[in-house]
Structure formats: C-alpha cells, structure tokens
Short mmCIF file of C-alpha atoms in Angstrom, two decimals:
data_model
loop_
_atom_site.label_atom_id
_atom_site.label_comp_id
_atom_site.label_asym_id
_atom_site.label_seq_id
_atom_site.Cartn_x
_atom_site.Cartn_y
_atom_site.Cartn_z
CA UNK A 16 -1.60 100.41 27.20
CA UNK A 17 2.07 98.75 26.84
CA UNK A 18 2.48 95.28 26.17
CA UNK A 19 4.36 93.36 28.82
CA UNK A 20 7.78 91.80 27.64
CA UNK A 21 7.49 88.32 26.86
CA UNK A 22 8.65 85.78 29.63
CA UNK A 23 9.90 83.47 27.23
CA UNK A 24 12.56 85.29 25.68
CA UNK A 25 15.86 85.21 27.55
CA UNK A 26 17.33 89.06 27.46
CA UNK A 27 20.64 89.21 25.70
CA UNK A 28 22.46 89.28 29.09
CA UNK A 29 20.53 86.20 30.49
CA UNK A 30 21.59 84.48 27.28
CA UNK A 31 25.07 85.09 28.02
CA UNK A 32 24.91 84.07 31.89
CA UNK A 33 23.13 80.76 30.55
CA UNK A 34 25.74 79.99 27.92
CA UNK A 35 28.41 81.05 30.68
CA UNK A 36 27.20 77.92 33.08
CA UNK A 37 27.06 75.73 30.00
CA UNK A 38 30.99 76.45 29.50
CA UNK A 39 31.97 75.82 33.21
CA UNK A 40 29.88 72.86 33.69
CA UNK A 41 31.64 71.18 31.17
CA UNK A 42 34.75 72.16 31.85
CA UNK A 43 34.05 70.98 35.45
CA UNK A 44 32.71 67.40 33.72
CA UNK A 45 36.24 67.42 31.86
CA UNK A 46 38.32 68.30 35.09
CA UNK A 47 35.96 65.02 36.48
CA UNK A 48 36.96 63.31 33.74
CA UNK A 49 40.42 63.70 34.13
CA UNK A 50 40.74 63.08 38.04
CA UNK A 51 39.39 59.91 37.48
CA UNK A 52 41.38 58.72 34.48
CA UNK A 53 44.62 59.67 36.32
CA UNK A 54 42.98 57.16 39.46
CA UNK A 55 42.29 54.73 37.37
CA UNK A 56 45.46 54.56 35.84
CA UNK A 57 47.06 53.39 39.21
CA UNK A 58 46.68 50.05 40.59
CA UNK A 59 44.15 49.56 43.29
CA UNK A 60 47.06 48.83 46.48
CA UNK A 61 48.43 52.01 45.05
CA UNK A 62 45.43 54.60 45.23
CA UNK A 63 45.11 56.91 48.19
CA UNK A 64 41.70 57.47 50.57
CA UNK A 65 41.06 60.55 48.41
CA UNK A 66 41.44 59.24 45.19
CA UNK A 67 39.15 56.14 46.52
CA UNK A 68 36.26 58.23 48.07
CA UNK A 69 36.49 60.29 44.23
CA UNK A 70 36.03 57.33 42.40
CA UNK A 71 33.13 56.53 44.90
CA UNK A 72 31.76 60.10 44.23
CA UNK A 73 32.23 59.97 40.43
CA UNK A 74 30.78 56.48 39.53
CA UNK A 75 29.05 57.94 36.33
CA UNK A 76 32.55 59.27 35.23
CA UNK A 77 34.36 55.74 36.15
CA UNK A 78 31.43 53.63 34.39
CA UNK A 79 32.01 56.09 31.40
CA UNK A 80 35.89 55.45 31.04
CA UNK A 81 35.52 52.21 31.71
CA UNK A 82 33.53 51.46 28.63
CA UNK A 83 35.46 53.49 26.74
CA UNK A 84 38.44 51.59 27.34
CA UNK A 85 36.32 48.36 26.41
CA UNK A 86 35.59 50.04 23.35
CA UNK A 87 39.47 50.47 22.78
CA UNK A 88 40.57 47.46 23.36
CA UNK A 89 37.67 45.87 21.26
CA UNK A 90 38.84 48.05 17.94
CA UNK A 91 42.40 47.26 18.87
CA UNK A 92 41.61 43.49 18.88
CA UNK A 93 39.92 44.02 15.31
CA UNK A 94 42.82 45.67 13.87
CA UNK A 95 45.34 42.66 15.02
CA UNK A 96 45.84 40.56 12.14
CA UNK A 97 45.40 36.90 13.32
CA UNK A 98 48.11 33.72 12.14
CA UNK A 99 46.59 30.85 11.89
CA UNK A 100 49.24 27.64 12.59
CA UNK A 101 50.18 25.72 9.79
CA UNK A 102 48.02 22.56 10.44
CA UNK A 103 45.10 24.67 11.27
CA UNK A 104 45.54 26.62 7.82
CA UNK A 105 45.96 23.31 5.94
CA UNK A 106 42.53 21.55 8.05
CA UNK A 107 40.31 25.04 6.92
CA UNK A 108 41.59 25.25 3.61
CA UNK A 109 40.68 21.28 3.01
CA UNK A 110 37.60 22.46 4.27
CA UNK A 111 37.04 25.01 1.70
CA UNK A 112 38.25 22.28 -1.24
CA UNK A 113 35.44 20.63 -0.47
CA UNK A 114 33.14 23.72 -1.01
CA UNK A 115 34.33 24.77 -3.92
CA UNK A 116 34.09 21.16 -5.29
CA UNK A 117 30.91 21.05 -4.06
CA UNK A 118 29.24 24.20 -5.31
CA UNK A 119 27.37 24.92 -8.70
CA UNK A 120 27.98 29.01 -8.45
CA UNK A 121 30.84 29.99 -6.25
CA UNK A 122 31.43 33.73 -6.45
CA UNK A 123 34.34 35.08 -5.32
CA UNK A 124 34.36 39.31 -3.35
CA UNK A 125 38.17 40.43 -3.38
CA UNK A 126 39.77 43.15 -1.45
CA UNK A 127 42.88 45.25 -1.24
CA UNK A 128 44.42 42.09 0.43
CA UNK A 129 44.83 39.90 -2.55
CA UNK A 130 47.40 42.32 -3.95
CA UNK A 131 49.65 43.02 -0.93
CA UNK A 132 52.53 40.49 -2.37
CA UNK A 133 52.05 42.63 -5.66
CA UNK A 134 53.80 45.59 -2.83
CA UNK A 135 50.49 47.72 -3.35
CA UNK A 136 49.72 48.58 -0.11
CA UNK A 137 45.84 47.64 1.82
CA UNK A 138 43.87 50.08 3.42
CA UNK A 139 42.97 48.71 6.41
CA UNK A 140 45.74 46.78 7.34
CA UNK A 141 48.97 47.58 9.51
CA UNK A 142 50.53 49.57 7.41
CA UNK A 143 47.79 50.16 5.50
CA UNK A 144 46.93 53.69 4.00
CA UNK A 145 43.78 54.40 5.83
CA UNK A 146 45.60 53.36 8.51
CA UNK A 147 48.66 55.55 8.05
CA UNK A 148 46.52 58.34 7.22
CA UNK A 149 44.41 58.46 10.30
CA UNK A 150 47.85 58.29 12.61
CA UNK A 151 48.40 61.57 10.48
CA UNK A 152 51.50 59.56 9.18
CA UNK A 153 52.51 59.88 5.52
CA UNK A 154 51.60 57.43 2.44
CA UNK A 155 54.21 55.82 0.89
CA UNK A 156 54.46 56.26 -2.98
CA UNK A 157 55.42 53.93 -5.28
CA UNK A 158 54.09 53.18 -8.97
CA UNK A 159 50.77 51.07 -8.79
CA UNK A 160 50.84 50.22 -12.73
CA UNK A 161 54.37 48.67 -12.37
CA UNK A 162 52.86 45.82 -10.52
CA UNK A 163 51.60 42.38 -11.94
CA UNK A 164 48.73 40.27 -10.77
CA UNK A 165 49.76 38.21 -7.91
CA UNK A 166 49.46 34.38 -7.50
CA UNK A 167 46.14 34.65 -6.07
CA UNK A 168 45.01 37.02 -9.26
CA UNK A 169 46.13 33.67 -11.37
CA UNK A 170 44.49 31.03 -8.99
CA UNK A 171 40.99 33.26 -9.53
CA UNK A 172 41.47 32.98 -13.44
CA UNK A 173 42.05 29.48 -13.23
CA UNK A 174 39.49 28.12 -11.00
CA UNK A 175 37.36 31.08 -13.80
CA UNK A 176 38.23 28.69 -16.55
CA UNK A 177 38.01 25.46 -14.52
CA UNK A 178 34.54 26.69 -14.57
CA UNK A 179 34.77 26.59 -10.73
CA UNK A 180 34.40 30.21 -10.27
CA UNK A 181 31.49 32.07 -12.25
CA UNK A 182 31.71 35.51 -11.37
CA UNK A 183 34.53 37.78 -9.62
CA UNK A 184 33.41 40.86 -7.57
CA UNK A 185 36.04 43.35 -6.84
CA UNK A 186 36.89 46.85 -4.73
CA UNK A 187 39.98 47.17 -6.52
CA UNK A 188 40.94 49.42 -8.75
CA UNK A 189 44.27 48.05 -9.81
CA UNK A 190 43.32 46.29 -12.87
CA UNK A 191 44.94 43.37 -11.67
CA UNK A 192 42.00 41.14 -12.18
CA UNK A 193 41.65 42.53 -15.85
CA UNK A 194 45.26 41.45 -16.29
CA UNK A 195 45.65 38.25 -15.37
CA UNK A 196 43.40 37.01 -18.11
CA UNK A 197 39.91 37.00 -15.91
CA UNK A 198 36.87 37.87 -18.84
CA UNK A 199 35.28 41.58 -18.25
CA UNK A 200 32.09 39.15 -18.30
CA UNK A 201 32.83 37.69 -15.04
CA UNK A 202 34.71 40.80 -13.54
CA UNK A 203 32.73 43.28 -11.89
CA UNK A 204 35.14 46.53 -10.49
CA UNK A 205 32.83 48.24 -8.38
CA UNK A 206 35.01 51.14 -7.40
CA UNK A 207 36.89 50.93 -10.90
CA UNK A 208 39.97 50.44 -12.89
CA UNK A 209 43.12 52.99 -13.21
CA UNK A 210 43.93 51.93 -16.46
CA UNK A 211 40.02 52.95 -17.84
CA UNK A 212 38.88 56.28 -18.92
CA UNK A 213 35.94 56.46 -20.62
CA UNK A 214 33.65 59.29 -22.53
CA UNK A 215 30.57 60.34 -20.78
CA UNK A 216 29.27 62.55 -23.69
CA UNK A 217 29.19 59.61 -25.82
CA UNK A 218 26.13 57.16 -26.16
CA UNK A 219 26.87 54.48 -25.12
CA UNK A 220 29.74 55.32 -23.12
CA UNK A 221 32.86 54.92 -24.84
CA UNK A 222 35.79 53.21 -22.80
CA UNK A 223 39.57 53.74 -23.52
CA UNK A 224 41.62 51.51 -21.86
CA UNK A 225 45.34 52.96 -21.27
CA UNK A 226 48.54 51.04 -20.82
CA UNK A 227 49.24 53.89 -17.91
CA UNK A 228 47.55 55.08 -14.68
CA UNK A 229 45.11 57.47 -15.59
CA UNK A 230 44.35 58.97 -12.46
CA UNK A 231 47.00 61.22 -12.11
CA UNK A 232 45.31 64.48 -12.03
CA UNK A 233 41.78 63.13 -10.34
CA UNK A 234 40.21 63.05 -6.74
CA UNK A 235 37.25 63.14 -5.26
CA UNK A 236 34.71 64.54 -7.07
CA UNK A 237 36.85 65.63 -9.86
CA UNK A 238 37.41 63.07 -12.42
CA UNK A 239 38.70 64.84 -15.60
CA UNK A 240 41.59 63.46 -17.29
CA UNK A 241 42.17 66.21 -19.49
CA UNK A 242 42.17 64.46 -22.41
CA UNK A 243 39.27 64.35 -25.25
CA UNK A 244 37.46 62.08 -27.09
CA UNK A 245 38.60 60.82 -30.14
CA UNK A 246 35.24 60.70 -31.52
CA UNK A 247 33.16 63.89 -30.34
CA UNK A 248 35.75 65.52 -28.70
CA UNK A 249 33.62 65.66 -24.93
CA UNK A 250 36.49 65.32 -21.29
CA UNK A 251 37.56 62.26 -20.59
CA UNK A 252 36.80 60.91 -16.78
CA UNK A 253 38.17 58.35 -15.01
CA UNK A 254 36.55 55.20 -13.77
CA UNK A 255 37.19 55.79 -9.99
CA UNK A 256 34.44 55.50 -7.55
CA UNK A 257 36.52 57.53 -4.04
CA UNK A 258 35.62 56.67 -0.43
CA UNK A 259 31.65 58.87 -0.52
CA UNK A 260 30.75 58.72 -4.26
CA UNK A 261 28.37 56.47 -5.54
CA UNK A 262 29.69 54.91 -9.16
CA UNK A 263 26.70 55.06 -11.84
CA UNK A 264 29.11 53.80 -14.82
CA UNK A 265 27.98 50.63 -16.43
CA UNK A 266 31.13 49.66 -16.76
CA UNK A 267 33.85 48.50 -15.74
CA UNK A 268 31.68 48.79 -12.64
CA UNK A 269 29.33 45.94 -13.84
CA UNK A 270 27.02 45.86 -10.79
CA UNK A 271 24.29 44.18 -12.87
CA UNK A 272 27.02 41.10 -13.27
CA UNK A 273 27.56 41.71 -9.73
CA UNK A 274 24.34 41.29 -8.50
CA UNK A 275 23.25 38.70 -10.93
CA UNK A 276 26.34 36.94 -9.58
CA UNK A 277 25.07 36.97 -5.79
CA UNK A 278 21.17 36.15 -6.79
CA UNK A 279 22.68 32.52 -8.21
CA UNK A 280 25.35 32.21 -5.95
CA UNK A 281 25.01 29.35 -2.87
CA UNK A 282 28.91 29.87 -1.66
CA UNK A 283 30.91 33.45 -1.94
CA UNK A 284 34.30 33.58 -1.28
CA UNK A 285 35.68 36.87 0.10
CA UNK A 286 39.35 37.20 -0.27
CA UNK A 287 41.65 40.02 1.51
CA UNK A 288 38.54 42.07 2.36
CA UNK A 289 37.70 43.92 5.63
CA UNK A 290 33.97 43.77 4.24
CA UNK A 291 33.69 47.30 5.73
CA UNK A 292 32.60 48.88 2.40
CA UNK A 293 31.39 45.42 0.76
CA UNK A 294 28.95 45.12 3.61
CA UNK A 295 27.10 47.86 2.96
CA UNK A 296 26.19 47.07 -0.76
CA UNK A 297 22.72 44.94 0.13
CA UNK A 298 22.58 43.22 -2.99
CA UNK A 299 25.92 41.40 -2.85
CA UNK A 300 24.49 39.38 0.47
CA UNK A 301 21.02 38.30 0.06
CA UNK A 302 20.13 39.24 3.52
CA UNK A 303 15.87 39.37 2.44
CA UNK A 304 16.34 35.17 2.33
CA UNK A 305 15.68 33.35 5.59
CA UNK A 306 19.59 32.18 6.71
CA UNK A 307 19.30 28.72 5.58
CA UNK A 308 19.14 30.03 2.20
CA UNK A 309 21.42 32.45 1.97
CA UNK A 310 24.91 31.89 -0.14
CA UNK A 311 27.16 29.64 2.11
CA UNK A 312 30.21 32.05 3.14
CA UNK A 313 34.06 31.82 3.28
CA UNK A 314 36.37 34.49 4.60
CA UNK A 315 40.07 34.75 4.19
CA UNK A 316 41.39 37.60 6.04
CA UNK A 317 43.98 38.36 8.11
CA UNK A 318 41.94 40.98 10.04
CA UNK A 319 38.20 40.57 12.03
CA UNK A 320 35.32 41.58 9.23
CA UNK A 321 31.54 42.63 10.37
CA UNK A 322 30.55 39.21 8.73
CA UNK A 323 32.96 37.16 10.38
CA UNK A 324 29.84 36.14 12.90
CA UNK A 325 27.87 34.58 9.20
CA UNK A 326 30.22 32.94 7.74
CA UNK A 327 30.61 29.26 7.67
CA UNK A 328 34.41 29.50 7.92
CA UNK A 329 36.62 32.12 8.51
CA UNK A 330 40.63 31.39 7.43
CA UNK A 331 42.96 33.44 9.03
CA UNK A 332 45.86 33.95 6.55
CA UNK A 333 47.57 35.15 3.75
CA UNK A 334 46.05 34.69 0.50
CA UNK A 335 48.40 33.59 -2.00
CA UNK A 336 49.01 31.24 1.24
CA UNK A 337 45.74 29.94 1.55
CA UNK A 338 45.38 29.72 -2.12
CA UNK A 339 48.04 27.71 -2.87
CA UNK A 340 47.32 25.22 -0.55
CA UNK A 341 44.17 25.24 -2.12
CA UNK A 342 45.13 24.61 -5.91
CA UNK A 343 46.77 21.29 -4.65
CA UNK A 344 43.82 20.43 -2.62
CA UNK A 345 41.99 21.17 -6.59
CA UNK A 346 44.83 19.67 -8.84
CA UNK A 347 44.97 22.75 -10.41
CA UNK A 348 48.41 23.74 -12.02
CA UNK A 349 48.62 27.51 -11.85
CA UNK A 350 51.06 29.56 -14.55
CA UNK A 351 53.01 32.43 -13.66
CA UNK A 352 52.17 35.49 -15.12
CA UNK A 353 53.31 36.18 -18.11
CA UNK A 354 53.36 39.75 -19.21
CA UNK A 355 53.90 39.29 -22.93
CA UNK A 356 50.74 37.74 -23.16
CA UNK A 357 49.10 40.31 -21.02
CA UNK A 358 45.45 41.04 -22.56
CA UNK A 359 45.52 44.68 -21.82
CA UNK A 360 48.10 45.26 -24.81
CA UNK A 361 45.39 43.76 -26.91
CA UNK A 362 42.71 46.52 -25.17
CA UNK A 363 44.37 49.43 -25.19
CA UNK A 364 44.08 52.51 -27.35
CA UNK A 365 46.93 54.22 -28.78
CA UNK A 366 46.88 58.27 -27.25
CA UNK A 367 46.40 60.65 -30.35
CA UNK A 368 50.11 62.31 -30.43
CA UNK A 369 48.53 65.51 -29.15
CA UNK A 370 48.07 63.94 -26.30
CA UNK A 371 51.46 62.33 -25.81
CA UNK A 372 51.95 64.60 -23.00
CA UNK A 373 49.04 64.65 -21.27
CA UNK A 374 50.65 62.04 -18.45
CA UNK A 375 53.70 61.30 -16.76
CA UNK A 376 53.12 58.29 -15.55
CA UNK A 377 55.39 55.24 -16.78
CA UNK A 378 53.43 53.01 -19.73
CA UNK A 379 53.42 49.15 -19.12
CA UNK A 380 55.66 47.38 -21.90
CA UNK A 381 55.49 43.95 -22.53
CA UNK A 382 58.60 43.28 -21.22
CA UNK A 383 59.22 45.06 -17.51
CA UNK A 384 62.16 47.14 -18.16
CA UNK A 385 63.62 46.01 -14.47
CA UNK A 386 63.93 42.56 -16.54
CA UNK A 387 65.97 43.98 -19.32
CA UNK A 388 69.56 44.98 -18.52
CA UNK A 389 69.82 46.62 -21.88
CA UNK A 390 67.25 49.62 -20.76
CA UNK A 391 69.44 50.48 -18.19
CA UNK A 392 72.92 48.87 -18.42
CA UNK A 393 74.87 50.58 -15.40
CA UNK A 394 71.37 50.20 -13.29
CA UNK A 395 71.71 53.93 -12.55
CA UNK A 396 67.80 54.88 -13.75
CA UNK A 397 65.61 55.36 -11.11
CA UNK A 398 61.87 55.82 -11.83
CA UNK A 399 60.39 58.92 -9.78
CA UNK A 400 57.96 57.21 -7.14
CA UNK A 401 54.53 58.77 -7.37
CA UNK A 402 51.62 57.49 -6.14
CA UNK A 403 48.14 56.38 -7.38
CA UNK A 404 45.49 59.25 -7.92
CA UNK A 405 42.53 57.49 -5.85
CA UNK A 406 44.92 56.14 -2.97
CA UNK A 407 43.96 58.00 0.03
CA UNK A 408 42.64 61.14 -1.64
CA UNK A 409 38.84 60.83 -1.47
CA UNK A 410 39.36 59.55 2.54
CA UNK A 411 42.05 62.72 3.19
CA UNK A 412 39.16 64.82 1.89
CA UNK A 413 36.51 63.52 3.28
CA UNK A 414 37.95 63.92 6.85
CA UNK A 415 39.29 67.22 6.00
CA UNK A 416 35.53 68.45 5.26
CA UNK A 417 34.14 66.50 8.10
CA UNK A 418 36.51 68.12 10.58
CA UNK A 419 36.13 71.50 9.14
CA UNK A 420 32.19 71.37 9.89
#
C-alpha cells in the first residue's frame, strides 16, 4: 500500500510561489515606505487629499519614519561637539579644582581627544577617522611618531608627580603618555603603544621599545613585525589591540594597574574620550557598588558620552583648554616638552644592523629635524606622509567582513 505524501512539506513549486509573495510584499512595504516619506517631506498646507487620506491609510508606515527620524536627529545631536562659554568653562573647571584637591585617588581615563593639538587625528570626532571612514571618505596620512605629547600629556605627568594623580588609564596607542615622562607604573595602554614590540616566544615576554612606529606592516589580526628576537630568534608582534581583538599582553597593556587603579579610586577623570569602547570594560567603573559608592566622575569632552547621565560634571571643551585653566586653579607650573630629555631614548633598543631595513618609517631624534635648519638648509625635504598601521585598519576590516556576510 503507498504511503501518502506528507502535508507538511511544501513541493518545490509551492516553495517558489511562497518565496515569490515574500519578494512582492516587501517590495510593496518599500513602495509604502516611499509614498509616505515623499508626503512627509512636504509641509502640511502643502499636501494634497490623496497624499492626506495615504498617510491616514499607512499610519504604521508614518509612525515608523517618524521614529526613525527621531533616531536621526538624536545621533546627529551626539555627534555635535558642544562649546561651552568662557565663564561657564572657568565656573566647571573651579569645580573640578576642588575635586582633585579634594580626592585621595583620582584616576584619570584618556582618549583620542587629548592628542588632537598634537595634529593626530580622533576617531569619533568631526573629522575624525571613524568618522571619515564610515562617509566612505578617505583618511588623511601624516606621520604619528613625529608628534610630541601635548600640554595636556604634561599637565597629567605633573599632577602624577604632584602626587595628585595615581594612576593613568589610556586607549591610546601613541605613546604620548610614555613620553612625556608619566612612570609605566602608573600608565596602563589598554589598546597599546606603536613604539612597543615585544617577543611572545620568550618567557616572560620580552619588550623592545623602538624610536619608530612599528606598525607599519600590521592589522587586524596580523601582528608580525618581521623582525626577530635578539635572544631566541621567535617573530616579533606588535602591541596593538584593533577595534574586535581582545589584548592578553601584560604589558604595556597593564590592565591589572588598571583595574587596581579603579578598585581605589573615589574620582576618575575621563579626558577626550567618547567612552564608547571604555564603557564596555566593567572593571574600569565599579558598577557592582550601590551609586553612592561608586568613584565620583568628571568628563571633559567635546562630544555626548553613554556616561554623560553618571557623571557628577560634564565640561564641554577642549582639553589642553580645560586643563590649563585648571593648573592655575592648582598652582601648578607646567614645562614644555622637552624632547632631549625624552625618556624613550633611554628605553629603546638599538635594531641589530640586519634589521636596519626592516622599516621605513622616520626614527625620532632628539632634536626634531623641522627645528634644525642645518638638516635641510634650502627647506626643500619633504617627508613622505604615511599613516599609522592601527589607524582605521581593524574598523575598515571589520565592516568589510560584516558587510560581506
């Protein structure tokens, strides 16, 4: 006796017709769609009895742009950096004095921000390179390792070693911090350092810092230097953590010191930081405590940050801005910079002369060679511009993949 076919498998050509009304209904939802968008676009005096009764007939569609457009104009408002007037910035940042006077472990989270005068470019920001990238507009290049720490990199170190400061959490990979003096004790670089490359193979790790970007021929998920080990002859890697990697170095990532740092702290300072990575890191926030006994918080940003709702005070301006106001608030006298005395000449290591070719990228002196007329007398040199290997590489990827699937 013959089975009977089973009514709950669609034949091949049923299959088809239901994938078939699948395809027009949505294009009939997008047609919707765009009937009403082109109504809504018109001003109400201006909109004809048709285009009325459709908006009457497609109230799920009109409800649905409508809070779209919300949602537009809410991430448009977050992406406006914010001025605040001179007396205002003055009144918050007297506010802050007090703080930091006040506090026995101030911790301070820094973002791209605090190098911006230092003409390395943000990511979130304007002309920032997540920013540019996601327009599909190109990335400016320009040599990260010819810039020096900023004012606000000095103000850190200072308030470090007025013992104001005790800890200094970073997302940038600059080496800026490193630079300007600031302890590795009391630095943590969460996502890195362009001038470290370390062994792997070695135990411990071994480090080599570099007076050169060593990132030139890394990305996302590919970290090789090409150069060896001095010592047992294993790759070298760089110290970059890209946009979807998780960093497991010790250091110059430090997240012990990091979230040692945030355990002890009662105020954090977060300076030039959209806190859209930094938020997501638990341990830097002490969000298990009840609120009254969390860390007391400070923002300075130009932008809106998901913590901007927690924090005590939120300062809307630049930061070498803010922080000068806030050194003479302190009596602090800040120095200028002064590359001679840089410590990363005292922390490099020499390359092995086999490997005097391994990079192209232009080695820090001591003395910047736009500074010395006798370099280039007639001022006719000019550097290639190339750009830093982690800038915008692991985000271009990620995308790419994410688009592709």
């Amino acid at each position: 006796m013959a089975e009977e076919p089973d009514s709950g498998v669609l034949s091949r050509a049923e299959r088809k017709a239901k994938e078939k009304a699948k395809m027009l209904q949505r294009e009939s939802q997008r047609e919707i769609f765009r009937l009403v968008g082109r109504v809504l676009k018109k001003p109400e005096a201006e909109r004809s009895e048709e285009e009325a009764a459709a908006l009457l007939l497609h109230t799920e569609a009109v409800e649905e742009l409508c809070r779209r457009q919300v949602r537009r104009s809410v991430l448009k408002r977050k992406q406006e950096e914010v001025f605040d007037s001179a007396e205002e910035l003055k009144t918050k940042v007297r506010q802050l004095a007090a703080a930091v006077k006040q506090s026995k472990h101030l911790v301070v989270y820094t973002g791209a921000g605090i190098s911006t005068a230092a003409s390395i470019p943000d990511y979130r920001g304007p002309n920032g390179v997540w920013t540019l990238l996601q327009k599909g507009r190109a990335v400016s290049s320009s040599d990260l390792s010819k810039a020096d720490p900023t004012f606000t990199h000095m103000c850190i170190r200072m308030l470090y070693k007025e013992m104001l400061v005790k800890h200094v959490v970073s997302q940038n990979c600059d080496g800026l911090h490193l630079r300007s003096g600031l302890p590795r004790t009391a630095l943590s670089e969460l996502h890195g350092n362009m001038f470290i490359e370390v062994c792997t193979s070695c135990s411990p790790v071994r480090e080599y810092v570099r007076l050169f970007d060593v990132t030139e021929r890394t990305s996302l998920h590919r970290h090789g230097t090409g150069r060896k080990c001095t010592h047992c002859g294993g790759e070298l890697r760089d110290t970059i953590v890209h946009f979807g990697e998780r960093g497991t170095l010790e250091q110059p990532l430090n997240w012990k010191g990091a979230a040692e740092a945030a355990q002890n702290a009662d105020v954090i300072l977060c300076l030039g930081s959209s806190l859209k990575v930094l938020k997501k890191y638990a341990c830097l926030w002490c969000m298990n405590r009840p609120a009254g006994k969390r860390p007391k918080l400070y923002i300075v940003n130009l932008q809106w940050t998901p913590k901007d709702d927690l924090a005590v005070l939120k300062i809307n301006g630049k930061c070498d801005d803010v922080m000068k106001i806030l050194m003479e608030e302190l009596n602090i006298r800040i120095p200028a910079y002064d590359r001679s005395e840089d410590p990363i000449f005292t922390l490099a290591t020499p390359l092995q002369p086999s490997d005097a070719a391994s990079h192209t990228r232009e080695v820090i002196t001591r003395h910047r060679r736009d500074q010395d007329p006798s370099a280039d007398p007639a001022g006719l040199t000019e550097a290639a511009a190339v750009q830093g290997g982690w800038f915008g590489r692991g985000y271009g990827k990620g995308r790419r993949k994410k688009k592709a699937a």
